[in-house]
PDB file of C-alpha atoms in Angstrom:
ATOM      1  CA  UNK A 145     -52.001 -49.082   2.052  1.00 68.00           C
ATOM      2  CA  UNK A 146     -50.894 -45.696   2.431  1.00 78.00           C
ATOM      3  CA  UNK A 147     -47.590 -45.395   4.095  1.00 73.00           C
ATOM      4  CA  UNK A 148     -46.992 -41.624   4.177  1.00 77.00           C
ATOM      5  CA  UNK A 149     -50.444 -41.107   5.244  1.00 81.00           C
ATOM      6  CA  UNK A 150     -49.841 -43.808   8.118  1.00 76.00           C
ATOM      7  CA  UNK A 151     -46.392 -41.503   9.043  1.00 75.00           C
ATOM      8  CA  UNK A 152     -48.404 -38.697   9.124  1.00 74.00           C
ATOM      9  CA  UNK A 153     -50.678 -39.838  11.610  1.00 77.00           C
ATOM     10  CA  UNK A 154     -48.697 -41.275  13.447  1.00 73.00           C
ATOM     11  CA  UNK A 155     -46.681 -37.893  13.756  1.00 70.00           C
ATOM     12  CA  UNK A 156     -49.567 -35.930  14.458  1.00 68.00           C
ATOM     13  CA  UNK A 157     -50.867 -37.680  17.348  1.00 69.00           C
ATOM     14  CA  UNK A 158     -47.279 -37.439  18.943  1.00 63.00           C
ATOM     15  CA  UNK A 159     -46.957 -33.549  18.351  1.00 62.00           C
ATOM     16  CA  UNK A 160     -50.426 -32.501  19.627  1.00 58.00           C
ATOM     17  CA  UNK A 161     -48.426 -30.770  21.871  1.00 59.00           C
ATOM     18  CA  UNK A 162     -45.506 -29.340  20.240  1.00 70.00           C
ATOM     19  CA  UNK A 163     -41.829 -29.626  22.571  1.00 72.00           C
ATOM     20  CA  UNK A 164     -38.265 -29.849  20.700  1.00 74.00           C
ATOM     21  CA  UNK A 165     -37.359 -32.499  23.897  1.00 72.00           C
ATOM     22  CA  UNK A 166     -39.913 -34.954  21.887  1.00 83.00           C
ATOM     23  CA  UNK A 167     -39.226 -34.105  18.376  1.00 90.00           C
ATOM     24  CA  UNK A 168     -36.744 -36.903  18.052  1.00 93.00           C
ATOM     25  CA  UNK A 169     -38.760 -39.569  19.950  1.00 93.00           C
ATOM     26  CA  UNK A 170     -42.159 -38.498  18.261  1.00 91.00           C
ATOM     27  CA  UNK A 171     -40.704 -39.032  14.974  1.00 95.00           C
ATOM     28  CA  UNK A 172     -38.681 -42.484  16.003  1.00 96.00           C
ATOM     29  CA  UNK A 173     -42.060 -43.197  16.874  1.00 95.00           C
ATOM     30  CA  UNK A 174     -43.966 -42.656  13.988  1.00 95.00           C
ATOM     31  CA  UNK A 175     -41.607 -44.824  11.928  1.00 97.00           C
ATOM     32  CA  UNK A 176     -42.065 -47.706  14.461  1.00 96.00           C
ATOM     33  CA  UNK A 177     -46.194 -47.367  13.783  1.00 96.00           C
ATOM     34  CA  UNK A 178     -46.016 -47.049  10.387  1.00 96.00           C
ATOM     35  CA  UNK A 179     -43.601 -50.080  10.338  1.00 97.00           C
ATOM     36  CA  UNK A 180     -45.890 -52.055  12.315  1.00 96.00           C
ATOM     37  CA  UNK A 181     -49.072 -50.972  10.683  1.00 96.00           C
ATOM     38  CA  UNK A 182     -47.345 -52.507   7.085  1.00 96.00           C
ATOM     39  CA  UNK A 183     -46.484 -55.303   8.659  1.00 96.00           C
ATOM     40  CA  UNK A 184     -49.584 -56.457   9.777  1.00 96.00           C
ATOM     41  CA  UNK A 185     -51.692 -55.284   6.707  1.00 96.00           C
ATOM     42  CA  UNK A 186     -52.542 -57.745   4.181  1.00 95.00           C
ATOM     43  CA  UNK A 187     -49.458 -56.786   1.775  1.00 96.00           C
ATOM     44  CA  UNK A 188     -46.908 -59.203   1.170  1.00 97.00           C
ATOM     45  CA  UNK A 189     -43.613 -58.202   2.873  1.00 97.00           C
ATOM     46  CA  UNK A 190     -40.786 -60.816   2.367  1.00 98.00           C
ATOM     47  CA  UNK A 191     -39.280 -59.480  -0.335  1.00 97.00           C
ATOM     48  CA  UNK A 192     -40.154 -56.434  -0.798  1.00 97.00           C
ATOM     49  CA  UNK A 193     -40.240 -52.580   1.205  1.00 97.00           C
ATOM     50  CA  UNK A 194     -40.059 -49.208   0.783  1.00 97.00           C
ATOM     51  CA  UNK A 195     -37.610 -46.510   2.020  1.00 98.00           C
ATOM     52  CA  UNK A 196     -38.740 -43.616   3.508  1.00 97.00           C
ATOM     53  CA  UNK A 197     -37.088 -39.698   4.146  1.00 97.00           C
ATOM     54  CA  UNK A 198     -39.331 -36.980   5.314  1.00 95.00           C
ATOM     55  CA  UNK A 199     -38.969 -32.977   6.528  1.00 96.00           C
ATOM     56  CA  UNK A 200     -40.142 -31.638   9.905  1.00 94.00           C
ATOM     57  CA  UNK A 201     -40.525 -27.990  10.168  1.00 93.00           C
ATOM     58  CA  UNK A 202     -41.069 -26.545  12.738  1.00 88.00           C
ATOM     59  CA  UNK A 203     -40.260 -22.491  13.909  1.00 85.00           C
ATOM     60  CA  UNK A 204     -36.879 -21.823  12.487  1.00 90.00           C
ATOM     61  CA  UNK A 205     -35.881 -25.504  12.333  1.00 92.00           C
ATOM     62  CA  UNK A 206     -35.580 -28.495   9.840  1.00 96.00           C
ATOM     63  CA  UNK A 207     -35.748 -32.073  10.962  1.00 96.00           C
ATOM     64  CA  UNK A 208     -35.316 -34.736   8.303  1.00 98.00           C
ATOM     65  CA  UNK A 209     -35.532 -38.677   9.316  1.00 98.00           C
ATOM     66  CA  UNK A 210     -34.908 -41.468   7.129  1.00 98.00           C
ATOM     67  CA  UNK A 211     -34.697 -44.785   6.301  1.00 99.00           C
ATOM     68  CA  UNK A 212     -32.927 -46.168   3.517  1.00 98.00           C
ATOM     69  CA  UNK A 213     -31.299 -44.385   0.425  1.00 98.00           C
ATOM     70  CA  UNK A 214     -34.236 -41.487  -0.111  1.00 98.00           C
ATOM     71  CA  UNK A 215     -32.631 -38.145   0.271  1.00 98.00           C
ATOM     72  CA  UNK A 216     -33.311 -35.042   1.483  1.00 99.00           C
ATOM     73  CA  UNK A 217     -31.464 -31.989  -0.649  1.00 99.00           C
ATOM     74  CA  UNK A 218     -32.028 -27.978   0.676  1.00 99.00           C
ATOM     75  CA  UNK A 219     -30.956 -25.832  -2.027  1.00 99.00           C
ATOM     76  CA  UNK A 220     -29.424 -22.438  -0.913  1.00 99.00           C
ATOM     77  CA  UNK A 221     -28.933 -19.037  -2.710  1.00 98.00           C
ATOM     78  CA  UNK A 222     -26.110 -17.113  -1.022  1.00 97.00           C
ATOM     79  CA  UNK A 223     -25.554 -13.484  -1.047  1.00 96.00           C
ATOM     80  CA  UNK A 224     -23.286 -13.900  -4.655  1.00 97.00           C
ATOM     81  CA  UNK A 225     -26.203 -15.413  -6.362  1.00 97.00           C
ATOM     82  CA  UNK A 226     -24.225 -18.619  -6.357  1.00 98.00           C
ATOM     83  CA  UNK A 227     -26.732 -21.948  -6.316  1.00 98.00           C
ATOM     84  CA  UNK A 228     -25.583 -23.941  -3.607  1.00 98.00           C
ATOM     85  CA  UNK A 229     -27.094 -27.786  -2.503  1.00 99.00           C
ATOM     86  CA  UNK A 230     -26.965 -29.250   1.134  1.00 98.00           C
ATOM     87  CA  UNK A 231     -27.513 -32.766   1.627  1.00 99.00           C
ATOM     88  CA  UNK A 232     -29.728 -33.072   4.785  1.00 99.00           C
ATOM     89  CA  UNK A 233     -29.836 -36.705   4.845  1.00 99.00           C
ATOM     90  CA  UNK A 234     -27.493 -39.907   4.684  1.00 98.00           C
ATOM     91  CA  UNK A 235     -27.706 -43.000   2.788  1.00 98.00           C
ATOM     92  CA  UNK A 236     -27.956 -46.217   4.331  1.00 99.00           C
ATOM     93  CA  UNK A 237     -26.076 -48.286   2.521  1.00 98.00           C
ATOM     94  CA  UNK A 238     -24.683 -51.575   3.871  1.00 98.00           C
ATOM     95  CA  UNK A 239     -21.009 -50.414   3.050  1.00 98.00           C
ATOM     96  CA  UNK A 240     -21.197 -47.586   5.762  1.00 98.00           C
ATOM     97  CA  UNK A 241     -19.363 -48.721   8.574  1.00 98.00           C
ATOM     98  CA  UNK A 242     -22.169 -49.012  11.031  1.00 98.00           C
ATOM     99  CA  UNK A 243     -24.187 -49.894   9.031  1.00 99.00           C
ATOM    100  CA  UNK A 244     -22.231 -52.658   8.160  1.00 99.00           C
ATOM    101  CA  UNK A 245     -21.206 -53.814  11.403  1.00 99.00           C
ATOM    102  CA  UNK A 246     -25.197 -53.867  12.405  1.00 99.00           C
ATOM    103  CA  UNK A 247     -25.728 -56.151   9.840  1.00 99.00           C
ATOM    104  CA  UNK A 248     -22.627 -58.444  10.367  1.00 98.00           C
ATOM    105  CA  UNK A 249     -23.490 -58.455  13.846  1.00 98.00           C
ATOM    106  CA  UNK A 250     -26.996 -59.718  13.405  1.00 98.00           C
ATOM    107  CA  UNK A 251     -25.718 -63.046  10.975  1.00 98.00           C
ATOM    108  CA  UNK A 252     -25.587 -61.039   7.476  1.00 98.00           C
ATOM    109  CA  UNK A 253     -23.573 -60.852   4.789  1.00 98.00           C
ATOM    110  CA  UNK A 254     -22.553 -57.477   2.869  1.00 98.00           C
ATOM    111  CA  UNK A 255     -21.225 -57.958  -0.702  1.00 97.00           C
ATOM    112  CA  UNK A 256     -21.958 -57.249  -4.236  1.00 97.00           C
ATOM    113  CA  UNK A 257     -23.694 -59.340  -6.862  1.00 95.00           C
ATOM    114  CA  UNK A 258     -21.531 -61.851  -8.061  1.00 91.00           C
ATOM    115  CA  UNK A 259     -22.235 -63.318 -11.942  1.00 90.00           C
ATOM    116  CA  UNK A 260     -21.657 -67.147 -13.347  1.00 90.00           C
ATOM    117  CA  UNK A 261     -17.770 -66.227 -13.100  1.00 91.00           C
ATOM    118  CA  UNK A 262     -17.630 -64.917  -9.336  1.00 89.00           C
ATOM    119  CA  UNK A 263     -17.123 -61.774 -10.894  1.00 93.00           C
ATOM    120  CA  UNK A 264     -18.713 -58.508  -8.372  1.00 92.00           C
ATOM    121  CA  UNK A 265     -21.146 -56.495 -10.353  1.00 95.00           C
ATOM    122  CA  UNK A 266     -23.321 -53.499  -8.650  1.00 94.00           C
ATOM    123  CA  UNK A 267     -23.488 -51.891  -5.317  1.00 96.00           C
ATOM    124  CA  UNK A 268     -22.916 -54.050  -2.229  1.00 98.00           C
ATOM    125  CA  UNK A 269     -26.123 -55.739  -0.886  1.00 98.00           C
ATOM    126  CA  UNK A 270     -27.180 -57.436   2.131  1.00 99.00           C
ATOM    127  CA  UNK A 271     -27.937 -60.874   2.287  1.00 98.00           C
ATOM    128  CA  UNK A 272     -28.385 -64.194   4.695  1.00 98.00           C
ATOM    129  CA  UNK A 273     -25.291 -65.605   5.626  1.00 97.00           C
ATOM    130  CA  UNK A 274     -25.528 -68.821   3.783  1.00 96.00           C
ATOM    131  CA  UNK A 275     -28.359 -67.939   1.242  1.00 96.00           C
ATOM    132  CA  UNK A 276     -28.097 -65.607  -2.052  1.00 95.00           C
ATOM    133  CA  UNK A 277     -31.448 -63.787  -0.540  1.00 97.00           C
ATOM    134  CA  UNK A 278     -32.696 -61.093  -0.826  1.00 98.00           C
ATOM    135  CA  UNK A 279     -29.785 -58.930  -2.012  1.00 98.00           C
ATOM    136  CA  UNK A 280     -31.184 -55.833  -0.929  1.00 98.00           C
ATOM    137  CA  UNK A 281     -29.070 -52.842  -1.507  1.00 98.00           C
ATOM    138  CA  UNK A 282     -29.791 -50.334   1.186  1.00 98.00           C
ATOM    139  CA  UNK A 283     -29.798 -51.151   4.708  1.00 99.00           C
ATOM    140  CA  UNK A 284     -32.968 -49.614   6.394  1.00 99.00           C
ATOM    141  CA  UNK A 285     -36.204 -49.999   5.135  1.00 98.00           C
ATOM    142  CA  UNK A 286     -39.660 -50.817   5.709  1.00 98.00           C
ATOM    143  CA  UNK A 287     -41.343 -54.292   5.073  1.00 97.00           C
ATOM    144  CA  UNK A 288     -38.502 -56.555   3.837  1.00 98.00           C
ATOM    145  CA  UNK A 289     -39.059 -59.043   6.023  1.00 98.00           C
ATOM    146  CA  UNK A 290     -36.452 -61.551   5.056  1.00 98.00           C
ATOM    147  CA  UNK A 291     -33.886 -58.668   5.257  1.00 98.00           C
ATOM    148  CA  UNK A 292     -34.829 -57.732   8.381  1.00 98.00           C
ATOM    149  CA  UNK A 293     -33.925 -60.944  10.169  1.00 98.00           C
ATOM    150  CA  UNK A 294     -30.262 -59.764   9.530  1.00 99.00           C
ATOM    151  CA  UNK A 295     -29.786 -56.409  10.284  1.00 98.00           C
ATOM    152  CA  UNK A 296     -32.026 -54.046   8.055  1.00 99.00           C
ATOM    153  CA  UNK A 297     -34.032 -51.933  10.100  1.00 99.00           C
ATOM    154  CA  UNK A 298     -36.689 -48.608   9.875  1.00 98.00           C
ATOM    155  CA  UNK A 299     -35.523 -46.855  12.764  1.00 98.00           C
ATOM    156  CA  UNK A 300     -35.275 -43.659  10.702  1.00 98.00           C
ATOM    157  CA  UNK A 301     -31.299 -41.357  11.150  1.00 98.00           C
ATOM    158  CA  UNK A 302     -32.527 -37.875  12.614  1.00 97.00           C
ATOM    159  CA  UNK A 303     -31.066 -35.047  11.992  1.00 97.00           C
ATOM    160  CA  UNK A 304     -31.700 -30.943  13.076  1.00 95.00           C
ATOM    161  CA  UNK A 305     -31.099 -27.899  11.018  1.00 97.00           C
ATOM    162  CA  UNK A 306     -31.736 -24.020  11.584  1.00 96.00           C
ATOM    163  CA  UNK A 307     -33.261 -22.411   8.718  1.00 97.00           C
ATOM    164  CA  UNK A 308     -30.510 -19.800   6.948  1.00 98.00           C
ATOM    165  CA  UNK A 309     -32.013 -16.530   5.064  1.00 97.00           C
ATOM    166  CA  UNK A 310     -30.155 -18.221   1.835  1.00 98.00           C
ATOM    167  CA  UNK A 311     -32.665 -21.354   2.216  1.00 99.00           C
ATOM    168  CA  UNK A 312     -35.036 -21.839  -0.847  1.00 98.00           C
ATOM    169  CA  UNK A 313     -36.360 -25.256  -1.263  1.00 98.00           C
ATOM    170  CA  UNK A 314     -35.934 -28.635  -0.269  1.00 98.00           C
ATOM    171  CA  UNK A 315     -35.686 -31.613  -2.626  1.00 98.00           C
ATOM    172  CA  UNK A 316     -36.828 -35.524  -1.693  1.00 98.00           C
ATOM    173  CA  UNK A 317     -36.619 -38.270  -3.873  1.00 98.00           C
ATOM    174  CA  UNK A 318     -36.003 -41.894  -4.039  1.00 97.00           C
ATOM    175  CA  UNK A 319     -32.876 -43.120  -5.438  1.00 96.00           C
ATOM    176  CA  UNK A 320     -33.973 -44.022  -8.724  1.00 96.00           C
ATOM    177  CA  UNK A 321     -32.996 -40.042  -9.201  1.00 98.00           C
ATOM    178  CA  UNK A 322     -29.948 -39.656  -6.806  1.00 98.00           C
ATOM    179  CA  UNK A 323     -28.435 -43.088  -8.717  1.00 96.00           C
ATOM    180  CA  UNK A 324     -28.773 -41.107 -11.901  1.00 96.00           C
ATOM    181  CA  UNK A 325     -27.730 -37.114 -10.977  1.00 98.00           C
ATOM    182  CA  UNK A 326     -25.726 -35.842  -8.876  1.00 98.00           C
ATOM    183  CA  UNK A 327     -27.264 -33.129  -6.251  1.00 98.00           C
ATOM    184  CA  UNK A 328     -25.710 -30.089  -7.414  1.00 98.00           C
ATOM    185  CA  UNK A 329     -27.489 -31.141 -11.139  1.00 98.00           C
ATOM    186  CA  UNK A 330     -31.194 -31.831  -9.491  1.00 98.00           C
ATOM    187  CA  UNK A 331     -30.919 -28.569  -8.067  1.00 98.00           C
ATOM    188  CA  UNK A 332     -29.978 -27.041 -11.332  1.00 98.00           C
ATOM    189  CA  UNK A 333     -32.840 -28.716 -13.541  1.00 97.00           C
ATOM    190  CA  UNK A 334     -35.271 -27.429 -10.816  1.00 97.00           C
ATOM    191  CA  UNK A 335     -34.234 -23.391 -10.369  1.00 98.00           C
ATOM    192  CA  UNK A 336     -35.959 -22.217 -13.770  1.00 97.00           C
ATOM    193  CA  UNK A 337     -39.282 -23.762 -12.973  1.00 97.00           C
ATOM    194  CA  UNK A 338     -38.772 -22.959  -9.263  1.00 97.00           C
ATOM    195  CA  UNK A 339     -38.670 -19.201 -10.491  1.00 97.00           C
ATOM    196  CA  UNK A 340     -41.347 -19.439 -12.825  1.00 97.00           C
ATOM    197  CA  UNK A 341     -43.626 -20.998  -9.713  1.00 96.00           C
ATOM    198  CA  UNK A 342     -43.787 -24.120 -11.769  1.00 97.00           C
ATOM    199  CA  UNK A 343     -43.485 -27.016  -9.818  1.00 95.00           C
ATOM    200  CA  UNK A 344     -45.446 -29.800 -11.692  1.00 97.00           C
ATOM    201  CA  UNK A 345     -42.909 -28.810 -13.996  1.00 97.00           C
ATOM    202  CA  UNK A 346     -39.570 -29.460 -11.806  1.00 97.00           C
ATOM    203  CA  UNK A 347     -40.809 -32.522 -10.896  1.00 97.00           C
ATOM    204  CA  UNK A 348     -41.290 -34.111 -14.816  1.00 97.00           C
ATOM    205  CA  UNK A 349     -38.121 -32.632 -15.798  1.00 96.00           C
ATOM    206  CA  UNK A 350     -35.911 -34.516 -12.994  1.00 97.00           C
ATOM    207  CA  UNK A 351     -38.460 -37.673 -13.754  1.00 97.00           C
ATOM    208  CA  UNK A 352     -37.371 -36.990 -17.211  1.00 97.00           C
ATOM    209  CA  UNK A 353     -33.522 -36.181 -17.262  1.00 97.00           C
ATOM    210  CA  UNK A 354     -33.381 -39.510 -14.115  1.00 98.00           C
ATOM    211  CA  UNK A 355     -35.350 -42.363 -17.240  1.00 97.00           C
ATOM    212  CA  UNK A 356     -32.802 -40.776 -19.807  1.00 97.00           C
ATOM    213  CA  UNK A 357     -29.458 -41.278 -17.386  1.00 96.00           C
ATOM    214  CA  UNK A 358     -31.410 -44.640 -16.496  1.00 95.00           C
ATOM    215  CA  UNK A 359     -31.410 -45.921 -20.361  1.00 94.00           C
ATOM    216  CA  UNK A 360     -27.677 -44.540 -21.116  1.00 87.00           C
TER     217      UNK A 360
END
């Protein structure tokens, strides 16, 4: 199944006719479909999801939405030449306060892994109240079924920008690269190839740099 694809159309069919007072709704919207549509396709959902972060432009403005701990990155060149990275998303983790309280609310529990020793290892994860399942460690998502009876939900976090002169590019990954590199470094392994046009290249050189701070 094709997720994006499903976002897409789903986003397209909302915007046919293009008014900022929908924006928001439309792309709510689309999430909800493409939720849906994964749910009731023949892929097996208990345990497993996907995050999801995605850009909206449209005139002079950005809109980013996302679910999970995906990010979106713009990368700015000010007047001084000086390389400069704003985050245009958040991550949903369960330690963010409302986050958290969502998922305490709904009969979850928020902590990290804990060894044979009780020891906490890791990030903090969500799990059922009385059941060491499914330790999930972001708190939106789509699929994850079993995390979604407590708490862990694809509505996607909106947010609106207006496009600067400064603005150059826009970065989205997963955060098997955010984990890894910070967002001021991403940017930095990206700005030769994006001056050289090269952006096959960009990409395999954060893929690379993110499976060498992975084995470390």
């Amino acid at each position: 199944m094709n997720l994006p694809q499903k976002i897409e159309d789903a986003l397209a069919r909302e915007l046919n006719n293009i008014d900022n007072d929908f924006i928001e709704n439309s792309l709510n919207l689309s999430f909800l479909q493409a939720s849906k549509a994964l749910l009731e396709s023949n892929i097996d959902c208990t345990f497993s999801g996907s995050t999801c972060v995605l850009t909206l432009i449209i005139g002079n403005k950005i809109w980013t939405a996302n679910a999970g701990d995906s990010r979106a990155v713009l990368c700015q060149l000010d007047i001084e030449n000086n390389w400069i990275s704003k985050q245009l998303t958040r991550d949903h983790k369960p330690n963010e306060l409302d986050e958290f309280a969502r998922i305490i609310q709904r009969g979850g529990r928020v902590e990290s892994y804990k060894d044979e020793n009780n020891n906490h290892l890791g990030p903090c994860r969500v799990w059922l109240k009385n059941q060491n399942i499914p330790g999930l460690a972001m708190s939106r998502s789509f699929g994850d079924v079993i995390a979604s009876q407590v708490g862990v939900i694809c509505e996607p976090e909106i947010f609106q920008y207006e496009i600067q002169n400064s603005d150059k590019f826009i970065i989205i990954a997963s955060d098997g690269v955010w984990e890894f590199i910070q967002n001021q470094n991403v940017m930095e392994l990206i700005i030769p190839s994006y001056l050289n046009n090269q952006i096959q290249k960009a990409c395999e050189n954060i893929i690379n740099e993110s499976v060498f701070q992975w084995k470390l």
